Amino acid sequence: MRSAEPAIRPIARRIVGRFGMTVREAPVDLPAILPNPDHPFGLYVHVPFCVTRCGYCDFNTYTPAELGGVNPDAWLLAVRTELELAAARLNAPTVNTVFVGGGTPSLLGGERLATLLGMVREHFVLASDAEVTTEANPESTWPEFFGAIRAAGYTRVSLGMQSVAPRVLATLDRVHSPGRAAAAAGEALAAGFQHVNLDLIYGTPGESDDDLLRSVDAAVESGVDHVSAYALVVEEGTAMARRVRSGELAVPENDVLAHRYELVDARLTEAGLAWYEVSNWSRPGGQCQHNLGYWDGGQWWGVGPGAHGYVGATRWWNVKHPNTYAEMLAARALPVKDYEQLEAGALHTEDVLLKIRLRQGLPLAGLDAAERERAKAVVADGLLTSDGDRLVLTDRGRLLADAVVRTLLG
C-alpha cells in the first residue's frame, strides 16, 4: 500500500527524480495556509534511506554510499524541526492519519520509529481514532520490531511483498526471500496489528500468470486484511528502463496487464477482499484511511526530503537531498523547494481523476452540464454505472479508468 497513488502511486509520495549532489538552495516561503476543518488532515513522513536501490524505483531514496552527511539520527533531528515549524504554521490541527513511507522506514528500527511518533504527538494532537501507518521491507523486520512499533502506537503496517516467484524478485532487484513477506505479515499480526497490507507488483518482465496467482494466494493465506496490486511502471532514469531500452527485458503488452489485473481481482474477491480503489482491496474495515484522504479531498503536510504537501488550494514540495533538507532546517527555514496554487479548473480535474477511482464513485453534483452529458455516453459504453447520485466504474471501466477521465473532462 504505497502512500497514496492509485495505480499511479500516491500524490503525496510522487517523489520523482534521481539523487544528486548537495546543492544549497534559498528557502521558499509558503503563502498563508490553514487546513479546512471539514476535511481530514494527515501527515506524510518520508524516510529517504534504503540499503540498495531496486532497479524499477524512481523515488527520492539514497543508499549509504550516496550520503556523505545525513544519517537516520540527523534526519530525525531535522524532522523534529519541520514538525515544529509546520505545527506553528498550521495552528496545530488535529491529525487524523500519519503515514511513514519511503524509502525503507523499517531501517530506522523500532526505537527510532517510536521516537518519530512521539515527535508528532509533541507538536500535533492525534485524533483518538487516528490511523498510524508505517511501510516496511520484510528483510528489515522481526517480531520484536513489530512489538515495539505496536506498543508505540502504530496501528497499521504495509509490507512490500511484490512477488513470491524468485525470478520475478530477481528482476525487481528485491533481496528478500520468496516467503519472507508473508512470514513478516504473520509476525505483525501476532504483535497485535489488526491492519496489515501486502503490496504486489504485476507485469514484471518474465512473470507468468502462475507466478502472479501464487503470489496472490500467498498474500491471502497470510491472513492480512488489505492487499495492493500495482502494474509495474518502467520509469525513465531507472536501471530497469535502461535494460528495457537495450532489449535485455521486454515489458508486457497492455492486454496482458489487463488480464493480470483481472486475475488479481477475481482471486481477491473470491477470498473476501473487495476493491475500494482501483489498485486496493480490503476486508470490511480494512481500508487505508490515509490513502482515502488523498483520493477523496483530504489535506496533508509532507515531512521529509522531497515530500509533498497539500492544504487548501496550495501544493508544495520539499528539497530532495537529505543534506540540503537538514541544512535548511538547521537554519529554522522550511525546506520548501517550490509551491503552486491550484485554480478551480486544476482542482476540478484532480477531483475527477482521483474520485472516479473509488468504489464509492464520483458525485454527479461535481460535474458541469457538458460533463454529465459525456458521462451518459460512458455509461452507455459500459464503463460506468450511474448509482443514484454517483458514477461508479464497472469492472471493465477499472481497466480503462484514465480513458474514462479523459472522456468526462472532454
Short mmCIF file of C-alpha atoms in Angstrom, two decimals:
data_model
loop_
_atom_site.label_atom_id
_atom_site.label_comp_id
_atom_site.label_asym_id
_atom_site.label_seq_id
_atom_site.Cartn_x
_atom_site.Cartn_y
_atom_site.Cartn_z
CA MET A 1 0.00 0.00 0.00
CA ARG A 2 2.03 2.84 -1.22
CA SER A 3 1.26 6.16 0.36
CA ALA A 4 -1.31 7.28 -2.00
CA GLU A 5 -1.18 6.72 -5.59
CA PRO A 6 -3.78 4.61 -7.19
CA ALA A 7 -2.27 2.53 -9.96
CA ILE A 8 -0.09 5.58 -10.50
CA ARG A 9 1.06 5.78 -6.85
CA PRO A 10 0.32 8.29 -4.15
CA ILE A 11 0.16 12.03 -4.79
CA ALA A 12 1.92 12.72 -1.50
CA ARG A 13 4.64 10.34 -2.48
CA ARG A 14 5.01 11.21 -6.14
CA ILE A 15 8.62 11.96 -5.42
CA VAL A 16 10.27 11.53 -8.79
CA GLY A 17 13.79 12.35 -9.88
CA ARG A 18 17.19 10.94 -9.18
CA PHE A 19 19.68 11.59 -6.43
CA GLY A 20 22.41 14.15 -6.88
CA MET A 21 25.00 16.26 -5.14
CA THR A 22 24.07 18.56 -2.30
CA VAL A 23 23.03 21.94 -3.65
CA ARG A 24 22.46 24.87 -1.32
CA GLU A 25 19.08 26.38 -2.06
CA ALA A 26 17.35 29.52 -0.87
CA PRO A 27 14.21 28.73 1.16
CA VAL A 28 10.85 29.45 -0.46
CA ASP A 29 8.22 30.71 1.95
CA LEU A 30 4.71 29.32 1.70
CA PRO A 31 1.67 31.59 1.47
CA ALA A 32 -0.74 31.66 4.41
CA ILE A 33 -2.46 28.28 4.62
CA LEU A 34 -4.87 26.79 7.14
CA PRO A 35 -6.45 23.32 6.95
CA ASN A 36 -10.17 23.09 6.28
CA PRO A 37 -11.70 21.57 9.44
CA ASP A 38 -14.33 19.82 7.31
CA HIS A 39 -11.69 17.66 5.62
CA PRO A 40 -9.40 15.06 7.23
CA PHE A 41 -5.82 16.14 7.86
CA GLY A 42 -2.83 13.84 7.64
CA LEU A 43 0.93 13.82 7.97
CA TYR A 44 3.11 12.02 5.45
CA VAL A 45 6.70 11.45 6.63
CA HIS A 46 9.28 10.48 4.02
CA VAL A 47 12.18 8.29 5.10
CA PRO A 48 14.83 8.57 2.36
CA PHE A 49 17.06 5.63 3.33
CA CYS A 50 17.48 2.31 1.51
CA VAL A 51 20.16 -0.38 1.74
CA THR A 52 20.11 -0.90 -2.04
CA ARG A 53 18.23 0.68 -4.92
CA CYS A 54 15.68 -1.53 -6.67
CA GLY A 55 16.04 -1.35 -10.43
CA TYR A 56 12.46 -0.15 -11.01
CA CYS A 57 12.36 2.51 -8.28
CA ASP A 58 12.48 6.24 -9.03
CA PHE A 59 11.51 7.51 -5.58
CA ASN A 60 13.66 10.02 -3.70
CA THR A 61 15.82 7.46 -1.87
CA TYR A 62 19.50 7.12 -1.04
CA THR A 63 21.84 4.29 -0.18
CA PRO A 64 24.61 4.81 2.41
CA ALA A 65 27.19 5.29 -0.35
CA GLU A 66 25.17 8.21 -1.76
CA LEU A 67 25.04 10.16 1.50
CA GLY A 68 28.06 11.91 2.86
CA GLY A 69 26.34 13.66 5.74
CA VAL A 70 22.81 12.88 6.94
CA ASN A 71 22.27 9.65 8.86
CA PRO A 72 18.98 8.49 10.45
CA ASP A 73 19.62 10.38 13.69
CA ALA A 74 20.43 13.64 11.89
CA TRP A 75 17.35 13.11 9.73
CA LEU A 76 15.21 12.65 12.86
CA LEU A 77 16.54 15.93 14.29
CA ALA A 78 15.62 17.75 11.09
CA VAL A 79 12.18 16.13 11.03
CA ARG A 80 11.53 17.31 14.58
CA THR A 81 12.22 20.89 13.48
CA GLU A 82 9.98 20.60 10.41
CA LEU A 83 7.14 19.22 12.56
CA GLU A 84 7.58 22.15 14.95
CA LEU A 85 7.52 24.72 12.14
CA ALA A 86 4.58 23.00 10.43
CA ALA A 87 2.50 22.96 13.60
CA ALA A 88 3.14 26.66 14.13
CA ARG A 89 2.29 27.49 10.52
CA LEU A 90 -0.97 25.48 10.60
CA ASN A 91 -2.03 26.29 14.16
CA ALA A 92 -1.55 22.60 15.11
CA PRO A 93 -4.62 20.94 13.57
CA THR A 94 -5.84 17.57 14.81
CA VAL A 95 -4.18 14.79 12.84
CA ASN A 96 -6.43 12.01 11.58
CA THR A 97 -3.76 9.91 9.86
CA VAL A 98 0.01 9.52 9.85
CA PHE A 99 1.82 7.62 7.09
CA VAL A 100 5.55 6.91 7.31
CA GLY A 101 6.79 5.96 3.83
CA GLY A 102 9.97 5.74 1.91
CA GLY A 103 12.49 4.55 1.16
CA THR A 104 12.62 1.93 3.89
CA PRO A 105 11.15 3.16 7.19
CA SER A 106 11.85 -0.18 8.88
CA LEU A 107 15.59 0.58 8.55
CA LEU A 108 15.05 3.12 11.33
CA GLY A 109 14.25 0.30 13.73
CA GLY A 110 11.51 0.20 16.32
CA GLU A 111 13.08 2.70 18.72
CA ARG A 112 13.51 5.46 16.14
CA LEU A 113 10.02 4.91 14.71
CA ALA A 114 8.65 5.21 18.25
CA THR A 115 10.65 8.43 18.69
CA LEU A 116 9.23 9.75 15.42
CA LEU A 117 5.65 9.17 16.55
CA GLY A 118 6.46 10.79 19.88
CA MET A 119 7.67 13.87 18.00
CA VAL A 120 4.39 14.01 16.09
CA ARG A 121 2.49 13.92 19.40
CA GLU A 122 4.80 16.62 20.78
CA HIS A 123 3.68 19.13 18.15
CA PHE A 124 0.24 17.91 16.97
CA VAL A 125 -2.86 16.42 18.53
CA LEU A 126 -3.64 12.95 17.26
CA ALA A 127 -7.33 12.12 16.91
CA SER A 128 -8.47 9.41 19.31
CA ASP A 129 -9.03 7.06 16.37
CA ALA A 130 -6.01 8.18 14.35
CA GLU A 131 -4.63 5.68 11.86
CA VAL A 132 -0.82 5.47 12.08
CA THR A 133 0.90 3.52 9.31
CA THR A 134 4.46 2.62 8.51
CA GLU A 135 5.80 0.93 5.43
CA ALA A 136 8.35 -1.82 5.98
CA ASN A 137 10.56 -4.08 3.93
CA PRO A 138 10.30 -7.72 5.00
CA GLU A 139 14.06 -8.22 5.27
CA SER A 140 14.44 -5.41 7.83
CA THR A 141 11.69 -6.55 10.22
CA TRP A 142 11.50 -9.12 13.00
CA PRO A 143 8.99 -9.94 15.79
CA GLU A 144 10.50 -7.51 18.31
CA PHE A 145 10.35 -4.71 15.73
CA PHE A 146 6.62 -5.18 15.27
CA GLY A 147 6.08 -5.40 19.01
CA ALA A 148 7.95 -2.14 19.58
CA ILE A 149 6.08 -0.09 16.98
CA ARG A 150 2.71 -1.53 18.01
CA ALA A 151 3.42 -0.54 21.63
CA ALA A 152 4.41 2.95 20.42
CA GLY A 153 1.00 3.48 18.82
CA TYR A 154 1.32 2.38 15.19
CA THR A 155 -1.94 0.83 14.03
CA ARG A 156 -1.12 -0.34 10.51
CA VAL A 157 1.83 -1.90 8.65
CA SER A 158 2.36 -2.10 4.89
CA LEU A 159 4.89 -4.65 3.67
CA GLY A 160 6.46 -4.82 0.23
CA MET A 161 5.84 -8.38 -0.98
CA GLN A 162 5.92 -7.76 -4.76
CA SER A 163 6.00 -11.49 -5.64
CA VAL A 164 6.82 -14.96 -4.36
CA ALA A 165 8.42 -16.01 -7.64
CA PRO A 166 12.24 -15.99 -7.26
CA ARG A 167 12.81 -14.94 -10.89
CA VAL A 168 10.41 -12.00 -10.51
CA LEU A 169 12.08 -10.86 -7.28
CA ALA A 170 15.45 -11.09 -9.00
CA THR A 171 14.27 -8.98 -11.95
CA LEU A 172 12.95 -6.37 -9.49
CA ASP A 173 16.24 -6.45 -7.52
CA ARG A 174 14.36 -7.39 -4.36
CA VAL A 175 16.60 -9.01 -1.76
CA HIS A 176 14.07 -10.75 0.49
CA SER A 177 13.38 -14.46 0.10
CA PRO A 178 10.09 -15.54 -1.55
CA GLY A 179 8.41 -16.47 1.74
CA ARG A 180 9.73 -13.66 3.94
CA ALA A 181 6.96 -11.12 3.26
CA ALA A 182 4.18 -13.50 4.30
CA ALA A 183 6.18 -14.52 7.37
CA ALA A 184 6.65 -10.86 8.31
CA ALA A 185 2.92 -10.27 7.91
CA GLY A 186 2.32 -13.12 10.34
CA GLU A 187 4.73 -11.55 12.82
CA ALA A 188 2.90 -8.23 12.57
CA LEU A 189 -0.46 -9.91 13.16
CA ALA A 190 0.97 -11.80 16.14
CA ALA A 191 2.22 -8.47 17.57
CA GLY A 192 -1.37 -7.20 17.67
CA PHE A 193 -1.75 -5.34 14.37
CA GLN A 194 -5.30 -5.68 13.07
CA HIS A 195 -4.46 -3.93 9.81
CA VAL A 196 -1.63 -5.35 7.71
CA ASN A 197 -1.15 -4.79 3.99
CA LEU A 198 0.90 -6.64 1.41
CA ASP A 199 1.98 -4.84 -1.78
CA LEU A 200 2.12 -6.80 -5.03
CA ILE A 201 3.54 -5.79 -8.40
CA TYR A 202 2.30 -7.42 -11.59
CA GLY A 203 3.62 -7.16 -15.12
CA THR A 204 7.30 -7.68 -14.33
CA PRO A 205 9.24 -8.88 -17.40
CA GLY A 206 9.33 -12.69 -17.32
CA GLU A 207 6.37 -13.05 -14.95
CA SER A 208 3.75 -15.70 -15.80
CA ASP A 209 0.09 -15.91 -14.84
CA ASP A 210 1.01 -18.72 -12.46
CA ASP A 211 3.71 -16.60 -10.80
CA LEU A 212 1.14 -13.91 -10.13
CA LEU A 213 -1.57 -16.25 -8.84
CA ARG A 214 0.84 -17.95 -6.45
CA SER A 215 1.76 -14.51 -5.12
CA VAL A 216 -1.88 -13.50 -4.63
CA ASP A 217 -2.64 -16.81 -2.93
CA ALA A 218 0.32 -16.37 -0.58
CA ALA A 219 -0.92 -12.90 0.35
CA VAL A 220 -4.43 -14.18 1.06
CA GLU A 221 -3.17 -17.17 3.06
CA SER A 222 -1.05 -14.89 5.25
CA GLY A 223 -4.24 -13.56 6.85
CA VAL A 224 -3.78 -9.85 6.06
CA ASP A 225 -6.85 -7.64 5.68
CA HIS A 226 -5.52 -5.49 2.80
CA VAL A 227 -3.72 -6.15 -0.49
CA SER A 228 -2.48 -3.58 -3.01
CA ALA A 229 -1.56 -4.58 -6.55
CA TYR A 230 0.13 -2.21 -8.98
CA ALA A 231 1.13 -2.69 -12.60
CA LEU A 232 4.86 -2.25 -12.99
CA VAL A 233 5.69 1.17 -14.43
CA VAL A 234 9.12 1.39 -16.05
CA GLU A 235 10.20 4.90 -15.12
CA GLU A 236 12.75 6.84 -17.16
CA GLY A 237 16.13 7.14 -15.50
CA THR A 238 15.93 3.81 -13.67
CA ALA A 239 18.17 0.78 -14.13
CA MET A 240 15.19 -1.20 -15.40
CA ALA A 241 14.44 1.43 -18.05
CA ARG A 242 17.99 1.04 -19.34
CA ARG A 243 17.58 -2.74 -19.50
CA VAL A 244 14.31 -2.39 -21.40
CA ARG A 245 15.80 0.13 -23.80
CA SER A 246 18.75 -2.19 -24.53
CA GLY A 247 16.40 -5.06 -25.31
CA GLU A 248 17.51 -7.13 -22.32
CA LEU A 249 13.99 -7.02 -20.84
CA ALA A 250 10.61 -6.91 -22.59
CA VAL A 251 7.63 -5.40 -20.77
CA PRO A 252 4.19 -6.98 -21.22
CA GLU A 253 1.64 -5.50 -23.60
CA ASN A 254 -1.36 -3.63 -22.19
CA ASP A 255 -3.74 -6.51 -22.87
CA VAL A 256 -1.51 -8.80 -20.79
CA LEU A 257 -1.52 -6.28 -17.94
CA ALA A 258 -5.32 -6.04 -18.15
CA HIS A 259 -5.58 -9.84 -17.96
CA ARG A 260 -3.27 -9.92 -14.95
CA TYR A 261 -5.37 -7.27 -13.20
CA GLU A 262 -8.47 -9.39 -13.80
CA LEU A 263 -6.70 -12.42 -12.30
CA VAL A 264 -5.80 -10.43 -9.18
CA ASP A 265 -9.29 -9.00 -8.80
CA ALA A 266 -11.04 -12.35 -9.24
CA ARG A 267 -8.82 -14.19 -6.76
CA LEU A 268 -9.01 -11.45 -4.09
CA THR A 269 -12.76 -11.04 -4.49
CA GLU A 270 -13.23 -14.79 -4.10
CA ALA A 271 -11.19 -14.61 -0.89
CA GLY A 272 -13.41 -11.88 0.57
CA LEU A 273 -11.26 -8.82 -0.14
CA ALA A 274 -13.33 -6.23 -2.03
CA TRP A 275 -11.89 -3.47 -4.18
CA TYR A 276 -12.38 0.01 -2.75
CA GLU A 277 -9.92 1.78 -5.06
CA VAL A 278 -8.72 0.57 -8.44
CA SER A 279 -5.48 -0.88 -7.06
CA ASN A 280 -6.54 -1.68 -3.49
CA TRP A 281 -8.63 -4.44 -1.92
CA SER A 282 -9.56 -4.97 1.72
CA ARG A 283 -11.73 -6.87 4.12
CA PRO A 284 -14.51 -4.82 5.79
CA GLY A 285 -12.96 -2.05 7.88
CA GLY A 286 -9.51 -2.59 6.42
CA GLN A 287 -9.38 0.38 4.03
CA CYS A 288 -6.37 2.66 4.37
CA GLN A 289 -7.79 5.93 5.71
CA HIS A 290 -4.65 7.90 4.86
CA ASN A 291 -4.82 6.99 1.19
CA LEU A 292 -8.57 7.62 1.15
CA GLY A 293 -7.69 11.14 2.22
CA TYR A 294 -5.59 11.60 -0.91
CA TRP A 295 -8.30 10.27 -3.19
CA ASP A 296 -11.27 11.95 -1.55
CA GLY A 297 -10.26 15.56 -0.98
CA GLY A 298 -8.16 15.34 2.17
CA GLN A 299 -5.21 17.55 3.05
CA TRP A 300 -1.79 16.80 4.45
CA TRP A 301 1.63 18.12 5.33
CA GLY A 302 4.53 16.25 3.75
CA VAL A 303 7.53 15.95 6.08
CA GLY A 304 10.99 14.95 4.89
CA PRO A 305 13.24 15.34 1.84
CA GLY A 306 11.21 15.55 -1.37
CA ALA A 307 7.87 15.18 0.42
CA HIS A 308 4.79 16.93 -0.98
CA GLY A 309 2.09 18.73 0.99
CA TYR A 310 -1.37 19.92 0.06
CA VAL A 311 -3.58 22.26 2.09
CA GLY A 312 -6.44 24.36 0.74
CA ALA A 313 -5.50 25.07 -2.85
CA THR A 314 -1.75 25.12 -2.18
CA ARG A 315 0.58 22.26 -3.07
CA TRP A 316 4.27 22.38 -2.24
CA TRP A 317 7.29 20.10 -2.32
CA ASN A 318 10.44 19.98 -0.24
CA VAL A 319 14.03 20.00 -1.45
CA LYS A 320 15.09 16.48 -2.35
CA HIS A 321 18.55 15.92 -0.98
CA PRO A 322 18.66 14.96 2.73
CA ASN A 323 21.77 17.07 3.34
CA THR A 324 20.16 20.21 1.90
CA TYR A 325 16.97 19.41 3.81
CA ALA A 326 18.86 19.18 7.10
CA GLU A 327 20.88 22.35 6.42
CA MET A 328 17.76 24.43 5.79
CA LEU A 329 16.04 23.19 8.92
CA ALA A 330 19.15 23.78 11.00
CA ALA A 331 18.64 27.42 9.99
CA ARG A 332 14.96 27.06 11.02
CA ALA A 333 13.71 27.60 7.48
CA LEU A 334 11.00 25.43 6.00
CA PRO A 335 12.74 23.18 3.41
CA VAL A 336 10.30 24.12 0.64
CA LYS A 337 11.67 23.86 -2.89
CA ASP A 338 8.61 25.46 -4.52
CA TYR A 339 4.82 25.58 -4.45
CA GLU A 340 1.83 26.12 -6.67
CA GLN A 341 -1.66 27.40 -6.00
CA LEU A 342 -4.22 25.42 -7.94
CA GLU A 343 -7.01 27.27 -9.67
CA ALA A 344 -10.57 26.00 -9.95
CA GLY A 345 -10.00 24.14 -13.23
CA ALA A 346 -6.99 22.20 -11.93
CA LEU A 347 -8.78 21.37 -8.68
CA HIS A 348 -11.75 20.04 -10.63
CA THR A 349 -9.54 17.91 -12.88
CA GLU A 350 -7.82 16.32 -9.88
CA ASP A 351 -11.15 15.77 -8.17
CA VAL A 352 -12.45 13.81 -11.15
CA LEU A 353 -9.16 11.95 -11.68
CA LEU A 354 -8.98 10.70 -8.10
CA LYS A 355 -12.59 10.20 -7.03
CA ILE A 356 -13.51 8.18 -10.11
CA ARG A 357 -11.05 5.52 -8.90
CA LEU A 358 -13.01 4.89 -5.71
CA ARG A 359 -15.71 2.27 -5.33
CA GLN A 360 -17.90 4.93 -3.74
CA GLY A 361 -17.67 6.75 -7.06
CA LEU A 362 -17.69 10.30 -8.35
CA PRO A 363 -20.54 12.60 -7.23
CA LEU A 364 -22.62 13.75 -10.19
CA ALA A 365 -23.14 17.07 -8.44
CA GLY A 366 -19.47 17.89 -9.03
CA LEU A 367 -19.81 17.74 -12.82
CA ASP A 368 -21.00 20.51 -15.09
CA ALA A 369 -23.77 20.04 -17.66
CA ALA A 370 -21.41 19.11 -20.52
CA GLU A 371 -19.59 16.55 -18.37
CA ARG A 372 -22.88 14.97 -17.32
CA GLU A 373 -23.82 14.56 -20.97
CA ARG A 374 -20.48 12.94 -21.72
CA ALA A 375 -20.99 10.69 -18.70
CA LYS A 376 -24.16 9.32 -20.31
CA ALA A 377 -22.09 8.12 -23.27
CA VAL A 378 -19.56 6.45 -20.96
CA VAL A 379 -22.41 4.71 -19.12
CA ALA A 380 -23.79 3.54 -22.48
CA ASP A 381 -20.34 2.14 -23.35
CA GLY A 382 -20.45 0.03 -20.19
CA LEU A 383 -17.52 1.71 -18.43
CA LEU A 384 -19.57 3.47 -15.74
CA THR A 385 -22.76 2.80 -13.86
CA SER A 386 -24.98 5.55 -12.51
CA ASP A 387 -25.52 4.64 -8.88
CA GLY A 388 -28.05 7.20 -7.68
CA ASP A 389 -26.14 10.46 -7.47
CA ARG A 390 -22.73 8.91 -8.21
CA LEU A 391 -20.82 7.48 -11.15
CA VAL A 392 -19.04 4.21 -10.41
CA LEU A 393 -16.54 2.35 -12.61
CA THR A 394 -17.64 -1.04 -13.89
CA ASP A 395 -15.21 -3.96 -13.90
CA ARG A 396 -14.26 -3.10 -17.47
CA GLY A 397 -14.16 0.59 -16.59
CA ARG A 398 -11.48 -0.05 -13.97
CA LEU A 399 -9.20 -1.28 -16.75
CA LEU A 400 -9.79 1.96 -18.65
CA ALA A 401 -10.04 4.47 -15.80
CA ASP A 402 -7.69 7.00 -17.39
CA ALA A 403 -9.68 6.93 -20.64
CA VAL A 404 -12.90 7.46 -18.67
CA VAL A 405 -11.40 10.56 -17.05
CA ARG A 406 -10.29 11.98 -20.39
CA THR A 407 -13.78 11.46 -21.84
CA LEU A 408 -15.56 13.05 -18.87
CA LEU A 409 -13.32 16.11 -18.92
CA GLY A 410 -13.54 16.48 -22.68
#
